Amino acid sequence: MDWMTEYKIPVGDAAEAVFNWLQKHGAVIFDGMAEAMEWLIDAILWVLQSPHPLIVVAVMAAASWFVHRTWKVPALIVVGFLFIMNQGYWEETTESLTLVLSACVVCMGVGVPIGIAMAHRPRLYAWMRPVLDLMQTLPTFVYLIPAIVFFGIGMVPGLIATVIFVVPAPIRLTYLGISSTPTALIEAADAFGATPQQKLWKVELPSALPQIMAGMNQTIMLSLSMVVIAALVGADGLGVPVVRALNRVDTGLGFEAGLIIVVVAIMLDRALRVGEDK
Amino acid sequence: MTAVSFENVSIMFGDNPKSALPHADKGLERSEIQEQTGQVLGVHDCSLEVQEGEIVVLMGLSGSGKSTLLRAVNGLNPVVRGAVHVNNGGDMVDVVSCSKARLRDIRQHRVAMVFQQFGLLPWRTVSENVGFGLELAGMETAKRAETVKHQLELVGLNDWADRKVGELSGGMQQRVGLARAFATDAPILLMDEPFSALDPLIRTRLQDELLELQHDLKRTIIFVSHDLDEAFKLGNRIAILKGGRIVQSGTPREIFSNPVDDYVQDFVANMNPLGVLTARDAMEAGTGDTAVDAETPIREIMPNLAQGPVTVMENGTAIGRVSAQSVVARLSE
Ligand SMILES: Nc1ncnc2c1ncn2[C@@H]1O[C@H](COP(=O)(O)OP(=O)(O)O)[C@@H](O)[C@H]1O
Ligand SMILES: [Mg+2]
């Protein structure tokens, strides 16, 4: 069986060569991206951290009331955050929320246009499908490495890793929504002389809105599931105490931080279930 | 004035539609053409003139190519050979060969459409749906609201203006569809079996409403139907399609009295003759007590016949009479 291993196909070397080339020639692009993302992260962080925590919680509770028109969700949010503050995790929670929100902004900003383009161009769809599969099946740790190489340590590489893992979801759901617009509606728009732009804005997007919103919910929940991995590349947030607990084999700390993540997940999940209230 | 003229229109579906033309020219049927070329014949070599202000009904069994021919008028189906000229405010534009921008202009201002399955946007209210065509054509909001309100009055839906269309019954939804088409002020209306999805009572009511609207608004209507009674009720002229070809066209009476082949004969045999026969058709020699014009529908004369025969007049002279016996004799022919 020696002939099998005699020549090893240089997968690893090739990947490294590609990354080296990208690092050398794509520096401007990556720096620009990093700067934009840092700006976004700072802005969201400032909004969440500069007011008094109780004011932030009150605003969030009020917003959820406007969306849901029931006292249950705001009550859950108030109780949840009070518990988080009691445990002393407010700062970490705002950092993680920042990561989740920036990932949401980036993923929707990138994913929706790509999903639309794929629905309109069958060839692009054929190309993108395997790419999306790869992005979702490649173990997350594998692309943490180039994320560090390109963007160093901190919130930005954490955001990048999160986006790579999460963005296929809104892309797929947008694609699904746009391409399942009933033909009858497309034809009605055509028959009344719609331009491609009008067709997109007045027919396809409204028709795909439920799927796009579902894509946003998935984006947020999937991003939250990435906070621990983001902590490995130096992103602040609730992942940090989890990683620290892992290093020190500190069961108590691990449970504490884990429970906080669960509480945040429950609050987000309820807040995002618009239209399912009784 | 001609509103729409179909000139030798052929439409084929498939990856190489042109390859089917020679076979279709030889007169082969759809199934044979599909076997030999893999292309599906939509319609072949159809010619028809539609005059301004008339209702022309495209009739035929399901799959005969009615919708395909209709959809050639606003370019929803690509024409492989032939031309479809549409009156664009005086000059006739060939929608098959004109530019995209011109086609869009025609769709916004000259040709509107009503669909069998309504084709309404479910997330919009009734008024937003009625205003859809105007919105696409870029009409300003205030003027649009006014036009929409007027249209809703015409179809009797004012009270429903702010409801979502999904809350309406089928008949009301199709009223919205009609209002949307009438709202654009397009002189030519395409209607693809607009009433077929509705139950019979509502269907009859909407047919009557359409005739009333048409009486006031005088549009050119090309109407698709598979129901000969509907065709004879609405149509000034009828074109009968079979297997993608027009087999006979003419006024309802011409078709009823002279069906060209068994296919048309079968259609005619299944319809209610009272819908087309006029006094002239059921005449016998002699005179009666009261007088009616030769073109009066038999249906209107029937109640009078109980009191005895009526005289049929044409241009001031009596040309015969209609009696209960003569009507029965004509119907049992
Ligand atoms: N988009 C299409 N692609 C392929 N075949 C079609 C398409 N539209 C119609 N056809 C075929 O063309 C023929 C005529 O259809 P259609 O015009 O819808 O008939 P009708 O309206 O009289 O019922 C049918 O055999 C139908 O299967
Ligand atoms: Mg049809």
XYZ file of C-alpha atoms and ligand atoms in Angstrom:
639
model
C 0.000 0.000 0.000
C 3.017 2.274 -0.112
C 2.062 3.666 -3.493
C -0.984 5.174 -1.833
C 1.016 7.443 0.432
C 4.076 7.866 -1.736
C 2.651 10.970 -3.309
C 0.488 12.979 -0.970
C -1.807 15.430 -2.721
C -0.713 18.785 -1.273
C -4.090 19.985 0.057
C -2.630 21.677 3.106
C 0.212 23.321 1.194
C -2.196 24.583 -1.456
C -4.485 26.114 1.143
C -1.523 27.777 2.803
C -0.302 29.134 -0.513
C -3.710 30.616 -1.213
C -3.861 32.239 2.207
C -0.341 33.618 1.845
C -1.192 35.080 -1.504
C -4.387 36.600 -0.091
C -2.497 38.042 2.855
C 0.074 39.654 0.605
C -2.226 41.045 -2.061
C -5.525 41.490 -0.240
C -4.205 43.509 2.670
C -5.994 46.690 1.595
C -9.326 44.925 1.339
C -8.927 43.097 4.622
C -7.815 46.221 6.431
C -10.793 48.105 5.050
C -13.138 45.335 6.119
C -11.587 45.179 9.561
C -11.945 48.915 10.016
C -15.597 48.928 8.970
C -16.377 46.056 11.296
C -14.539 47.611 14.171
C -16.523 50.774 13.680
C -19.786 48.809 13.679
C -18.809 46.892 16.815
C -17.775 50.056 18.639
C -20.995 51.804 17.716
C -23.212 48.986 18.996
C -21.068 48.553 22.080
C -21.366 52.259 22.841
C -25.160 52.141 22.547
C -25.363 49.192 24.935
C -22.723 50.218 27.435
C -22.776 53.997 27.839
C -26.277 54.342 29.414
C -27.082 52.924 32.826
C -27.884 49.175 32.494
C -31.410 49.648 33.876
C -32.166 52.190 31.138
C -30.954 49.760 28.470
C -33.118 46.999 29.920
C -36.135 49.318 30.098
C -35.700 50.330 26.451
C -35.411 46.705 25.344
C -38.477 45.726 27.364
C -40.454 48.617 25.860
C -39.348 47.714 22.335
C -40.396 44.111 22.819
C -43.772 45.296 24.085
C -44.296 47.352 20.939
C -43.521 44.329 18.791
C -45.468 41.716 20.739
C -48.233 43.665 22.491
C -48.145 41.305 25.443
C -46.590 41.733 28.876
C -44.997 38.261 28.883
C -41.987 38.983 26.680
C -41.044 42.288 28.368
C -41.425 40.602 31.761
C -39.103 37.804 30.695
C -36.566 40.322 29.438
C -36.622 42.328 32.683
C -36.310 39.255 34.896
C -33.599 37.736 32.693
C -31.431 40.840 32.688
C -31.888 41.417 36.414
C -30.640 37.865 36.971
C -27.667 38.508 34.668
C -26.799 41.690 36.572
C -27.154 39.869 39.853
C -24.616 37.307 38.666
C -22.276 40.082 37.550
C -22.285 39.316 33.832
C -23.817 42.525 32.446
C -20.692 43.667 30.661
C -19.996 40.273 29.089
C -23.631 40.047 28.034
C -23.546 43.416 26.239
C -20.337 42.337 24.484
C -21.923 39.116 23.304
C -25.081 40.954 22.218
C -22.831 43.313 20.274
C -21.248 40.390 18.485
C -24.664 38.908 17.737
C -26.089 42.204 16.477
C -23.073 43.024 14.293
C -23.168 39.509 12.865
C -26.858 40.070 12.155
C -26.167 43.350 10.362
C -23.319 41.902 8.290
C -25.067 38.606 7.517
C -28.314 40.258 6.428
C -26.471 42.960 4.495
C -24.470 40.353 2.615
C -26.863 37.405 2.652
C -30.046 39.013 1.336
C -28.469 40.476 -1.835
C -26.631 37.214 -2.526
C -29.817 35.232 -1.994
C -31.679 37.509 -4.413
C -28.920 37.261 -7.018
C -28.937 33.470 -6.733
C -32.704 33.318 -7.218
C -32.397 35.397 -10.393
C -29.378 33.594 -11.839
C -29.554 29.787 -11.962
C -25.843 29.540 -12.909
C -24.804 31.496 -9.824
C -27.001 29.229 -7.724
C -25.270 26.150 -9.136
C -21.909 27.674 -8.183
C -22.893 28.893 -4.764
C -24.583 25.771 -3.469
C -21.408 23.752 -2.855
C -19.725 26.849 -1.410
C -22.532 27.277 1.099
C -22.399 23.588 1.991
C -18.658 23.903 2.564
C -19.068 26.963 4.766
C -21.534 25.146 6.980
C -19.782 21.785 7.194
C -16.150 22.872 7.516
C -15.362 22.624 11.243
C -15.430 26.120 12.680
C -11.989 25.818 14.230
C -10.456 25.374 10.783
C -11.301 28.851 9.627
C -10.443 30.411 12.920
C -6.809 30.059 11.881
C -6.930 32.223 8.731
C -9.258 34.598 10.596
C -6.458 35.209 13.079
C -3.893 35.452 10.282
C -5.859 38.119 8.440
C -7.420 40.023 11.295
C -5.334 39.317 14.383
C -6.917 38.738 17.770
C -10.083 40.409 19.075
C -13.721 41.104 18.263
C -13.200 41.389 14.484
C -11.877 37.847 13.836
C -14.614 36.590 16.171
C -17.162 38.409 14.053
C -15.610 37.055 10.832
C -15.713 33.473 12.079
C -19.315 33.979 13.188
C -20.319 35.468 9.823
C -18.723 32.665 7.811
C -20.588 30.093 9.845
C -23.908 31.924 9.930
C -24.281 33.695 6.577
C -25.370 30.603 4.597
C -28.627 30.582 6.579
C -29.954 33.990 5.460
C -28.623 33.336 1.939
C -30.510 30.070 1.664
C -33.710 31.425 3.159
C -33.679 34.544 1.001
C -33.072 32.385 -2.046
C -35.944 30.135 -1.037
C -38.306 33.046 -0.441
C -37.529 34.905 -3.656
C -37.563 31.845 -5.887
C -40.840 30.615 -4.452
C -42.698 33.814 -5.307
C -45.850 32.518 -7.037
C -45.523 32.720 -10.829
C -49.028 34.158 -10.959
C -47.832 37.238 -9.064
C -44.741 37.653 -11.229
C -46.944 37.445 -14.308
C -49.410 39.965 -12.922
C -46.520 42.369 -12.338
C -45.204 41.720 -15.861
C -48.642 42.172 -17.376
C -48.951 45.610 -15.781
C -45.534 46.658 -17.031
C -43.283 46.325 -13.966
C -39.564 46.969 -14.404
C -37.228 44.338 -12.898
C -36.597 46.741 -9.990
C -40.312 47.231 -9.343
C -40.869 43.507 -9.534
C -38.190 42.958 -6.900
C -39.365 45.631 -4.468
C -43.102 45.393 -4.930
C -43.599 41.679 -5.496
C -40.647 39.418 -4.781
C -39.374 40.961 -1.538
C -42.792 41.339 0.122
C -43.622 37.795 -0.939
C -40.315 36.532 0.487
C -40.522 38.597 3.666
C -41.577 35.718 5.964
C -38.591 33.632 4.849
C -36.218 36.579 5.108
C -37.406 37.238 8.662
C -36.944 33.555 9.470
C -33.421 33.927 8.082
C -32.803 36.818 10.452
C -34.011 34.842 13.453
C -31.746 31.953 12.512
C -28.857 34.368 12.037
C -29.274 35.699 15.560
C -29.620 32.313 17.223
C -26.721 30.795 15.271
C -24.525 33.805 16.090
C -25.218 33.330 19.761
C -24.120 29.733 19.453
C -20.752 31.034 18.234
C -19.856 33.180 21.262
C -17.660 30.516 22.863
C -15.743 29.866 19.665
C -15.373 33.606 19.094
C -13.795 33.834 22.548
C -11.064 31.473 21.360
C -9.844 34.140 18.905
C -10.022 36.835 21.534
C -13.539 38.211 21.195
C -14.943 39.596 24.452
C -18.195 38.352 25.839
C -19.829 35.450 27.588
C -17.514 32.984 25.849
C -14.539 34.308 27.794
C -15.531 32.930 31.246
C -16.517 29.634 29.605
C -13.083 29.276 28.030
C -11.414 30.339 31.271
C -13.441 27.751 33.205
C -12.417 25.114 30.688
C -8.736 25.950 31.139
C -8.981 25.867 34.924
C -11.401 22.923 35.040
C -13.650 25.191 37.118
C -17.066 23.496 37.079
C -18.823 26.240 39.003
C -17.663 29.070 36.761
C -18.432 27.024 33.665
C -21.999 26.393 34.785
C -22.530 29.980 35.805
C -21.407 31.399 32.450
C -23.171 28.634 30.533
C -26.425 29.391 32.304
C -26.138 33.068 31.411
C -25.772 32.118 27.714
C -28.886 29.969 28.015
C -30.806 32.848 29.593
C -29.758 35.188 26.786
C -30.735 32.543 24.230
C -34.199 32.130 25.768
C -34.773 35.880 25.843
C -33.682 36.304 22.218
C -35.753 33.347 21.102
C -38.934 34.682 22.712
C -38.310 38.226 21.535
C -37.836 37.033 17.954
C -40.955 34.910 17.766
C -43.026 37.698 16.304
C -46.553 36.769 15.354
C -46.632 33.620 17.458
C -48.099 35.262 20.557
C -51.517 34.185 21.694
C -60.297 50.876 -36.175
C -58.362 47.725 -35.455
C -57.330 47.372 -31.813
C -55.342 44.142 -32.032
C -54.401 42.089 -35.033
C -52.898 38.649 -34.855
C -50.991 37.837 -38.023
C -50.043 34.191 -38.539
C -49.040 33.849 -34.918
C -47.162 30.675 -33.986
C -46.068 29.944 -30.437
C -44.106 26.827 -29.480
C -42.726 25.855 -26.087
C -39.401 24.096 -25.696
C -35.688 24.584 -26.072
C -35.752 24.938 -29.846
C -39.176 26.243 -30.792
C -38.242 27.112 -34.390
C -37.563 23.456 -35.182
C -41.246 22.667 -34.751
C -42.447 25.174 -37.344
C -41.952 23.036 -40.491
C -43.829 20.195 -38.864
C -46.634 22.489 -37.792
C -46.785 23.929 -41.318
C -47.392 20.431 -42.646
C -50.454 20.349 -40.445
C -49.208 17.849 -37.879
C -50.974 17.643 -34.536
C -49.468 18.692 -31.211
C -48.741 15.123 -30.083
C -46.995 14.227 -33.374
C -44.893 17.372 -33.253
C -43.909 16.661 -29.675
C -42.877 13.122 -30.590
C -40.738 14.255 -33.511
C -39.162 17.459 -32.153
C -39.761 17.496 -28.413
C -41.395 20.916 -28.725
C -44.922 21.658 -27.520
C -47.206 23.443 -29.932
C -48.970 26.331 -28.203
C -50.775 27.888 -31.153
C -50.013 27.804 -34.863
C -50.691 30.209 -37.683
C -53.497 32.075 -35.946
C -54.829 35.195 -37.615
C -57.554 37.349 -36.134
C -58.539 40.998 -36.199
C -60.075 42.585 -33.138
C -61.919 45.859 -33.691
C -62.021 48.711 -31.197
C -64.862 48.449 -28.697
C -65.810 44.845 -29.362
C -65.632 41.776 -27.179
C -63.969 38.869 -28.925
C -64.088 35.521 -27.155
C -61.427 32.858 -27.698
C -63.191 29.543 -27.221
C -62.038 25.962 -27.120
C -61.430 22.921 -24.986
C -58.772 23.050 -22.325
C -55.349 22.846 -23.957
C -56.571 24.284 -27.258
C -54.233 27.256 -26.940
C -56.618 30.029 -25.873
C -54.437 31.383 -23.068
C -51.325 31.056 -25.173
C -52.817 33.162 -27.950
C -54.194 35.723 -25.510
C -50.854 36.106 -23.743
C -49.180 36.928 -27.030
C -50.934 40.307 -26.953
C -48.949 41.585 -23.970
C -45.855 39.546 -24.665
C -46.195 37.125 -21.757
C -45.590 34.308 -24.235
C -42.858 34.657 -26.857
C -44.100 34.462 -30.438
C -41.906 32.258 -32.626
C -43.255 33.450 -35.942
C -45.789 36.054 -36.966
C -46.770 39.407 -35.536
C -49.222 40.836 -33.042
C -49.989 44.456 -33.740
C -51.491 46.470 -30.926
C -53.057 49.874 -31.418
C -50.878 52.281 -29.495
C -52.854 55.502 -29.749
C -53.143 55.470 -33.534
C -50.089 53.582 -34.745
C -49.969 49.813 -34.711
C -47.010 48.462 -32.740
C -45.789 44.908 -33.215
C -45.326 43.649 -29.656
C -43.313 40.697 -30.967
C -40.482 42.814 -32.306
C -40.718 46.077 -30.343
C -38.212 47.132 -27.664
C -38.561 46.166 -24.013
C -39.276 49.757 -23.042
C -42.022 50.062 -25.633
C -43.550 46.765 -24.521
C -43.516 47.999 -20.924
C -45.186 51.222 -21.981
C -47.900 49.253 -23.788
C -48.420 47.049 -20.737
C -48.706 50.076 -18.461
C -51.013 52.159 -20.604
C -52.619 50.220 -23.453
C -53.224 46.594 -22.443
C -54.406 45.418 -19.024
C -55.124 41.877 -17.927
C -57.478 39.923 -15.666
C -56.399 36.460 -14.530
C -58.306 33.270 -13.805
C -56.652 32.914 -10.389
C -56.971 36.688 -9.799
C -53.206 37.313 -9.419
C -53.729 39.731 -6.518
C -50.972 40.567 -4.039
C -52.163 38.989 -0.759
C -50.174 41.303 1.531
C -51.851 44.369 0.054
C -55.252 45.860 0.748
C -58.013 46.023 -1.832
C -57.203 49.625 -2.787
C -53.490 48.958 -2.962
C -54.207 46.107 -5.351
C -56.514 48.193 -7.501
C -53.839 50.884 -7.675
C -51.054 48.444 -8.547
C -50.997 49.148 -12.284
C -51.133 52.914 -11.713
C -48.324 52.675 -9.189
C -46.114 50.798 -11.668
C -46.849 53.441 -14.281
C -45.665 56.073 -11.800
C -48.932 57.921 -11.145
C -48.620 60.264 -8.162
C -50.215 59.151 -4.899
C -53.042 61.683 -4.621
C -54.278 61.151 -8.157
C -53.953 57.413 -7.731
C -56.060 57.409 -4.572
C -58.785 59.286 -6.401
C -58.780 56.932 -9.398
C -58.799 53.900 -7.128
C -61.737 55.251 -5.152
C -63.699 55.808 -8.330
C -62.936 52.289 -9.575
C -63.956 50.750 -6.264
C -67.279 52.538 -6.547
C -67.794 51.106 -10.021
C -67.360 47.533 -8.788
C -69.137 48.173 -5.480
C -66.247 47.542 -3.140
C -65.894 50.909 -1.334
C -66.583 49.345 2.037
C -63.785 46.853 1.541
C -61.099 49.303 0.437
C -58.839 48.786 3.451
C -59.271 45.044 3.866
C -56.616 42.575 2.830
C -57.696 40.801 -0.345
C -57.525 37.426 1.401
C -60.560 38.378 3.481
C -62.727 38.656 0.371
C -64.753 35.915 -1.332
C -63.678 34.683 -4.754
C -66.260 36.782 -6.530
C -65.158 39.912 -4.724
C -61.511 39.163 -5.385
C -62.221 38.994 -9.071
C -64.031 42.327 -8.818
C -60.754 43.666 -7.468
C -59.002 42.063 -10.443
C -61.443 43.754 -12.817
C -61.068 47.100 -11.056
C -57.275 46.831 -11.250
C -57.494 46.282 -14.991
C -60.084 49.003 -15.608
C -58.208 51.484 -13.389
C -55.244 51.819 -15.726
C -57.561 53.204 -18.399
C -56.029 50.761 -20.854
C -58.250 50.617 -23.940
C -57.520 46.913 -24.447
C -58.361 44.317 -21.802
C -57.247 40.696 -21.791
C -59.332 38.336 -19.683
C -58.173 34.775 -19.230
C -61.187 32.776 -17.990
C -61.763 35.403 -15.299
C -64.977 33.811 -14.045
C -64.157 30.109 -14.376
C -62.981 29.756 -10.784
C -66.262 31.133 -9.412
C -69.502 29.328 -8.665
C -72.262 29.606 -11.263
C -74.427 32.210 -9.534
C -71.530 34.588 -8.952
C -70.263 33.877 -12.447
C -73.535 34.975 -14.039
C -73.648 38.066 -11.841
C -70.102 39.077 -12.789
C -70.817 38.475 -16.485
C -73.737 40.881 -16.206
C -71.613 43.399 -14.336
C -68.906 43.142 -16.968
C -71.447 43.809 -19.721
C -72.723 46.830 -17.790
C -69.214 48.190 -17.277
C -68.442 47.568 -20.929
C -71.613 49.395 -21.936
C -70.316 52.530 -20.187
C -66.584 52.207 -20.699
C -66.432 50.740 -24.230
C -63.087 48.982 -24.035
C -61.782 46.379 -26.424
C -61.943 43.040 -24.667
C -60.350 39.759 -25.642
C -61.948 37.171 -23.425
C -60.940 33.535 -23.026
C -63.601 30.992 -22.122
C -64.231 27.282 -22.443
C -67.950 27.745 -21.891
C -69.932 28.403 -25.044
C -72.866 29.925 -23.170
C -70.511 32.463 -21.648
C -68.896 33.056 -25.018
C -72.225 33.654 -26.729
C -73.463 35.868 -23.930
C -70.432 38.153 -23.890
C -68.919 37.916 -27.343
C -69.634 40.181 -30.265
C -67.473 37.724 -32.125
C -66.075 34.332 -31.256
C -62.982 32.490 -32.429
C -62.983 28.767 -31.832
C -59.622 27.091 -31.279
C -58.769 23.441 -31.613
C -55.352 21.926 -31.020
C -53.681 25.344 -31.277
C -55.402 26.438 -34.482
C -58.364 28.724 -35.087
C -61.012 26.575 -36.765
C -63.827 29.098 -37.039
C -64.432 32.713 -36.185
C -67.521 34.843 -36.572
C -70.518 36.239 -34.750
C -72.305 33.881 -32.356
C -75.142 33.489 -34.841
C -72.867 32.648 -37.726
C -71.223 29.975 -35.671
C -74.463 28.657 -34.313
C -76.081 28.414 -37.730
C -73.056 27.195 -39.692
C -70.653 25.171 -37.578
C -67.710 24.329 -39.868
C -66.944 20.910 -38.451
C -67.922 18.304 -35.888
C -65.781 19.926 -33.181
C -67.688 23.194 -33.422
C -70.942 21.285 -33.883
C -70.305 19.487 -30.585
C -69.798 22.769 -28.787
C -72.908 24.270 -30.302
C -74.994 21.195 -29.517
C -74.224 21.591 -25.821
C -75.326 25.162 -25.467
C -78.585 26.879 -24.756
C -79.828 28.072 -28.178
C -82.031 30.731 -26.606
C -78.869 32.681 -25.968
C -78.333 33.353 -29.691
C -81.523 32.864 -31.641
C -83.370 35.994 -32.677
C -86.850 36.461 -34.058
C -85.475 36.026 -37.569
C -84.222 32.523 -36.812
C -87.559 31.121 -35.633
C -89.849 32.671 -38.187
C -92.755 31.130 -40.048
C -95.010 32.630 -42.698
C -97.911 34.813 -41.540
C -98.525 37.742 -39.206
C -99.263 38.191 -35.513
C -100.824 40.698 -33.117
C -97.853 42.719 -31.890
C -94.639 43.526 -33.773
C -90.976 42.988 -32.886
C -87.730 43.693 -34.701
C -86.049 40.815 -36.554
C -82.988 41.053 -34.275
C -84.920 40.731 -30.992
C -83.673 37.730 -28.998
C -86.185 34.895 -28.773
C -85.702 34.905 -25.028
C -87.325 38.333 -24.835
C -90.251 37.372 -27.055
C -91.095 34.128 -25.251
C -93.334 35.684 -22.540
C -95.483 37.361 -25.228
C -96.010 34.181 -27.202
C -98.554 32.896 -24.686
C -100.930 35.586 -25.992
C -100.422 34.520 -29.608
C -97.904 34.964 -32.454
C -95.937 38.194 -32.998
C -95.088 39.834 -36.310
C -91.400 40.158 -37.223
C -90.452 43.489 -38.774
C -87.368 44.383 -40.763
C -86.847 47.956 -41.979
C -90.528 48.719 -41.466
C -91.962 45.775 -43.362
C -93.359 42.554 -41.976
C -91.270 39.560 -43.009
C -93.046 36.803 -41.058
C -94.099 35.883 -37.566
C -92.949 33.977 -34.536
C -95.314 31.632 -32.753
C -94.939 29.169 -29.927
C -94.988 26.392 -32.530
C -92.295 27.998 -34.698
C -89.977 28.416 -31.699
C -90.421 24.806 -30.656
C -89.874 23.735 -34.266
C -86.619 25.718 -34.470
C -85.340 24.406 -31.133
C -85.984 20.778 -32.053
C -84.194 21.092 -35.373
N -45.252 27.781 -20.421
C -45.547 26.645 -21.096
N -44.599 25.698 -21.283
C -44.874 24.563 -21.956
N -46.057 24.277 -22.519
C -47.044 25.169 -22.367
C -46.842 26.400 -21.652
N -48.002 27.111 -21.671
C -48.876 26.344 -22.349
N -48.304 25.189 -22.790
C -48.964 24.145 -23.591
O -49.581 24.762 -24.688
C -50.838 24.176 -24.946
C -51.927 25.222 -24.910
O -52.074 25.670 -23.584
P -53.058 26.822 -23.160
O -52.917 27.969 -24.086
O -52.831 27.083 -21.730
O -54.486 26.145 -23.372
P -55.915 26.663 -22.893
O -55.756 28.002 -22.292
O -56.740 26.669 -24.130
O -56.407 25.650 -21.922
C -51.025 23.087 -23.904
O -50.686 21.863 -24.495
C -50.064 23.452 -22.824
O -49.579 22.295 -22.184
Mg -56.077 28.632 -20.262
